[in-house]
CSV table of C-alpha atoms in Angstrom, one decimal:
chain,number,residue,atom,x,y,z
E,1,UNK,CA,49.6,-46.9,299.2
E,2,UNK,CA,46.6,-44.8,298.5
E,3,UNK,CA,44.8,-43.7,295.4
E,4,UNK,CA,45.5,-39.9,295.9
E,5,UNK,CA,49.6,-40.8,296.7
E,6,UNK,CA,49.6,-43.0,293.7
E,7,UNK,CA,48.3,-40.3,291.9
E,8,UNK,CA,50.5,-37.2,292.9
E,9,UNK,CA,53.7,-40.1,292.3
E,10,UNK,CA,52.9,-40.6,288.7
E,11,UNK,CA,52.3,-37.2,287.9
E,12,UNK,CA,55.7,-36.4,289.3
E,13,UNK,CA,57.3,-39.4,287.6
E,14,UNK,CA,55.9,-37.9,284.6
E,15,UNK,CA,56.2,-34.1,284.7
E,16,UNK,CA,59.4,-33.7,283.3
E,17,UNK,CA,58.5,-35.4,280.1
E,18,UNK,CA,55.2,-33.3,280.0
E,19,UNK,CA,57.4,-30.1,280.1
E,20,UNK,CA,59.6,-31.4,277.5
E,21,UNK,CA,57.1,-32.3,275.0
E,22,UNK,CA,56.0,-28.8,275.2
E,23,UNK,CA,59.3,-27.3,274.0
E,24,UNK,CA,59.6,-26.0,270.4
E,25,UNK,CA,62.2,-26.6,268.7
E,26,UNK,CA,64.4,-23.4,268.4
E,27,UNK,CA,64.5,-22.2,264.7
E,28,UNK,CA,68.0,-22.3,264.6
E,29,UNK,CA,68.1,-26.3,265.3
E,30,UNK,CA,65.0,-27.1,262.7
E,31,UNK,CA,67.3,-25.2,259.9
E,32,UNK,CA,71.2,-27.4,261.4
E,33,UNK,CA,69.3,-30.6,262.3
E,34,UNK,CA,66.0,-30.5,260.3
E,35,UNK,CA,63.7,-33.7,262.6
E,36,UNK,CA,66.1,-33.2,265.5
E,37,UNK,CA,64.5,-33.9,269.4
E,38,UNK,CA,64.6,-33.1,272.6
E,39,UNK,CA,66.7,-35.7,274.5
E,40,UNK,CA,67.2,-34.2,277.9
E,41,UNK,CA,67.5,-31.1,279.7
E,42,UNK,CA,68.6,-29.6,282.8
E,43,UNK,CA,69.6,-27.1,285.0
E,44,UNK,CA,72.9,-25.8,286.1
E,45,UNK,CA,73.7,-23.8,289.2
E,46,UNK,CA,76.0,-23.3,291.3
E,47,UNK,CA,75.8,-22.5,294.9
E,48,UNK,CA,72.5,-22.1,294.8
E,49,UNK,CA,72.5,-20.0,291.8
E,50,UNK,CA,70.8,-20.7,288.6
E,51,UNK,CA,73.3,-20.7,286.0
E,52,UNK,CA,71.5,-22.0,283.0
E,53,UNK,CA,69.1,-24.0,281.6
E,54,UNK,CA,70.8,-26.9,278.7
E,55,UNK,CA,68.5,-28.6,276.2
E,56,UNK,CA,70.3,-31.6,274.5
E,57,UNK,CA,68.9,-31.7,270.7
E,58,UNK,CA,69.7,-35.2,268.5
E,59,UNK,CA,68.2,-37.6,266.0
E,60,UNK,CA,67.2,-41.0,266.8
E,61,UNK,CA,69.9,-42.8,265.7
E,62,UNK,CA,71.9,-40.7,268.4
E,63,UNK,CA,73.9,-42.8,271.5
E,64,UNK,CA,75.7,-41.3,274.1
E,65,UNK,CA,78.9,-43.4,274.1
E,66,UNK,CA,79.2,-42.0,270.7
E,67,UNK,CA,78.4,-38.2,270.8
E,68,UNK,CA,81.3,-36.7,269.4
E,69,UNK,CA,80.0,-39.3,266.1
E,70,UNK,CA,76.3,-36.8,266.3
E,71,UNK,CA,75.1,-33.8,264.4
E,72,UNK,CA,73.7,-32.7,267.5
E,73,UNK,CA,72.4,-29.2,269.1
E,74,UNK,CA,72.9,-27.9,273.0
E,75,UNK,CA,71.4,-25.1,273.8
E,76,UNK,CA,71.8,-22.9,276.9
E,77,UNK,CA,69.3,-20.8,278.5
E,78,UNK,CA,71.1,-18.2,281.1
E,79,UNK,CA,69.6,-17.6,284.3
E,80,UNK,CA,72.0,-14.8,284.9
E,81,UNK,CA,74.1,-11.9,283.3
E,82,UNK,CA,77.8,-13.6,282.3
E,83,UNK,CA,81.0,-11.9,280.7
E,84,UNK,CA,81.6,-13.6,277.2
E,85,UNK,CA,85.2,-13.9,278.2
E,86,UNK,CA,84.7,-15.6,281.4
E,87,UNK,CA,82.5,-18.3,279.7
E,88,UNK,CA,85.7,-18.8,277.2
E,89,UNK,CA,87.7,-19.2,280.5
E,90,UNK,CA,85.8,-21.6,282.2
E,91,UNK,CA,85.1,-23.9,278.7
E,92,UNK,CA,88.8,-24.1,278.4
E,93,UNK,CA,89.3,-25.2,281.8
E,94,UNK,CA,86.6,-27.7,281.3
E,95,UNK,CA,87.7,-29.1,278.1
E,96,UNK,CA,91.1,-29.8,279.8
E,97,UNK,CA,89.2,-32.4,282.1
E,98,UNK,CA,88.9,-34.8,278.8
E,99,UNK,CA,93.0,-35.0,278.6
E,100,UNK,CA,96.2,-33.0,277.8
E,101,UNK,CA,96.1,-30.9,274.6
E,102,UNK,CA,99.0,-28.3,273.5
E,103,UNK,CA,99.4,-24.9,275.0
E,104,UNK,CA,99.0,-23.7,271.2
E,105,UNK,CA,95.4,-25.0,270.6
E,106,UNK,CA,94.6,-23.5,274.1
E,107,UNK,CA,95.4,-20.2,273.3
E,108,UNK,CA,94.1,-20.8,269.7
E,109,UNK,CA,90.9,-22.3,271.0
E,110,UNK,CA,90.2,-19.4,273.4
E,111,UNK,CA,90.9,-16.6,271.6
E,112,UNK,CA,88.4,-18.1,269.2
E,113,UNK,CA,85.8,-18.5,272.1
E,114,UNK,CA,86.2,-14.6,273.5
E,115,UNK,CA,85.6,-13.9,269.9
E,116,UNK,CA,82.6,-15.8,269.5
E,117,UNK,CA,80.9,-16.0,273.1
E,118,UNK,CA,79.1,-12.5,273.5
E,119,UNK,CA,78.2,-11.1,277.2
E,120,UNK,CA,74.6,-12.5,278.2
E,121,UNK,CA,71.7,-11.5,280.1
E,122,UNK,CA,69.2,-13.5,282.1
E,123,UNK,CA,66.9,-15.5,279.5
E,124,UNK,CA,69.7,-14.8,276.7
E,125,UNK,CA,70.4,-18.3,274.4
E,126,UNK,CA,73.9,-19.7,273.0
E,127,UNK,CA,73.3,-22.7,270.8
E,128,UNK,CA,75.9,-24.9,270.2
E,129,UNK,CA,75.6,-26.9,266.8
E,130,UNK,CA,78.0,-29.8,266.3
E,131,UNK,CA,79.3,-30.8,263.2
E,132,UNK,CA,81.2,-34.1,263.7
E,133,UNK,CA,84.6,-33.9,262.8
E,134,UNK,CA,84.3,-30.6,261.3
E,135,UNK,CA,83.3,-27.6,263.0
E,136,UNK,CA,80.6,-25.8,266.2
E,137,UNK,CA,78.5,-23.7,265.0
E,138,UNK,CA,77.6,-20.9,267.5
E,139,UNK,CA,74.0,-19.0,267.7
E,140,UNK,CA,73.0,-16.3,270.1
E,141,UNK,CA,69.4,-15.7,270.3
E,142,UNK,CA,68.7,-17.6,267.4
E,143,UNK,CA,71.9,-15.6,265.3
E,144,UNK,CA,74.5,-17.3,263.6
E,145,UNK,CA,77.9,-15.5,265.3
E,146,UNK,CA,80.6,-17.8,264.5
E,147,UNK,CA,81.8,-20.9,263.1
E,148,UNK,CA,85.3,-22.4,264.7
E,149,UNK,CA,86.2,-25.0,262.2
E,150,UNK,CA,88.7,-27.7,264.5
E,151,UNK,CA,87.5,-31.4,264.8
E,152,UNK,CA,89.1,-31.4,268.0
E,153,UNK,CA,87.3,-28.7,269.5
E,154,UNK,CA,84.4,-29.8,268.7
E,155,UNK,CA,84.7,-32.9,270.0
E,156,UNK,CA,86.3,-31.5,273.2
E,157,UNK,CA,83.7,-28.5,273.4
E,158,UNK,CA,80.4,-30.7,273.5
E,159,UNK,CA,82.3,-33.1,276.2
E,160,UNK,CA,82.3,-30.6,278.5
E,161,UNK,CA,78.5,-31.8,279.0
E,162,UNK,CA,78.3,-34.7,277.5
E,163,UNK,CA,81.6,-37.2,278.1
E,164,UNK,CA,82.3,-39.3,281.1
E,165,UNK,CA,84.6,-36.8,282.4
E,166,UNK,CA,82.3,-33.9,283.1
E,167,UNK,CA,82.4,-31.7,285.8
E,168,UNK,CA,78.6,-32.0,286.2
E,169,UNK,CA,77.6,-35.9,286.2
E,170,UNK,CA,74.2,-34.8,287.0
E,171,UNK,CA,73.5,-32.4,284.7
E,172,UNK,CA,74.8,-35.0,281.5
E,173,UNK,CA,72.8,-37.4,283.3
E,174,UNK,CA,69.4,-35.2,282.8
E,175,UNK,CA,71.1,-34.5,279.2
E,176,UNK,CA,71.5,-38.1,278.1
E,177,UNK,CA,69.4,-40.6,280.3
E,178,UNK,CA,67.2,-42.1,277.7
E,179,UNK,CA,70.3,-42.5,275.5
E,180,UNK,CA,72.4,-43.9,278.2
E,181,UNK,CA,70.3,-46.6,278.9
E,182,UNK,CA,70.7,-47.3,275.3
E,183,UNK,CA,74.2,-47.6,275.3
């Protein structure tokens, strides 16, 4: 292989992490999870669409087989104007995907969401902080708007991108690689 192939491989290879090193750390995360990092992000779409951009936030001692365990941050960057209720819609659908749960906490769990997810505009932020066995902590723009105190949700919420029964393999793939190879 060539010197100028090599070349334009490695910078590829390594491009990703470059980009990543240059993110700040939203305010919002250094005040939940003061020393937290970025583990992975990635990009949703969907056909062909870009949906949003997710940024996975931990500590070191964070592993993937454990991440309901984490005080943890995921932050979405939309790529497109989306109805707040729509987005409660389609979380409850996806936290059905991790198993059964009573119509009750359903309906309890997304009135909560249409309560706390606003409308959003391309480049608007929702930053999910979780609280292990406790609570999520939702931030719009940096803005604290809402706290839904349920263990279950939580844990359920943040599985949507980050357990093994995602919709999205490849998108908790780009969100946990370095820590799955840990675990």
């Amino acid at each position: 292989m060539d010197t100028q192939r090599r070349t334009l491989l490695a910078a590829l290879a390594t491009a990703p992490l470059a980009v990543q090193a240059n993110l700040a750390l939203p305010p919002e995360v250094a005040s939940e999870l003061p020393g937290a990092r970025l583990l992975g992000s990635g990009r949703l779409t969907f056909l062909g669409l870009h949906v949003y951009d997710a940024r996975l936030w931990t500590d070191d001692e964070f592993a993937a087989d454990r991440f309901d365990r984490h005080a943890l941050a995921l932050e979405l960057q939309y790529g497109r104007t989306l109805y707040g209720r729509l987005i409660a819609e389609r979380s409850l659908e996806e936290m059905k995907r991790q198993g059964g749960f009573s119509e009750e906490q359903g309906e309890r769990w997304l009135a909560s969401m249409k309560q706390t997810f606003p409308d959003v505009n391309k480049g608007d932020r929702i930053t999910g902080v979780q609280r292990p066995g406790e609570s999520t902590r939702i931030f719009v723009n940096g803005a604290l708007r809402g706290e839904l105190r349920d263990a279950e949700f939580t844990r359920r919420f943040f599985g949507i991108w980050l357990a093994p029964q995602t919709s999205e393999p490849r998108l908790r793939q780009s969100l946990l690689g370095p820590a799955l190879a840990r675990s």
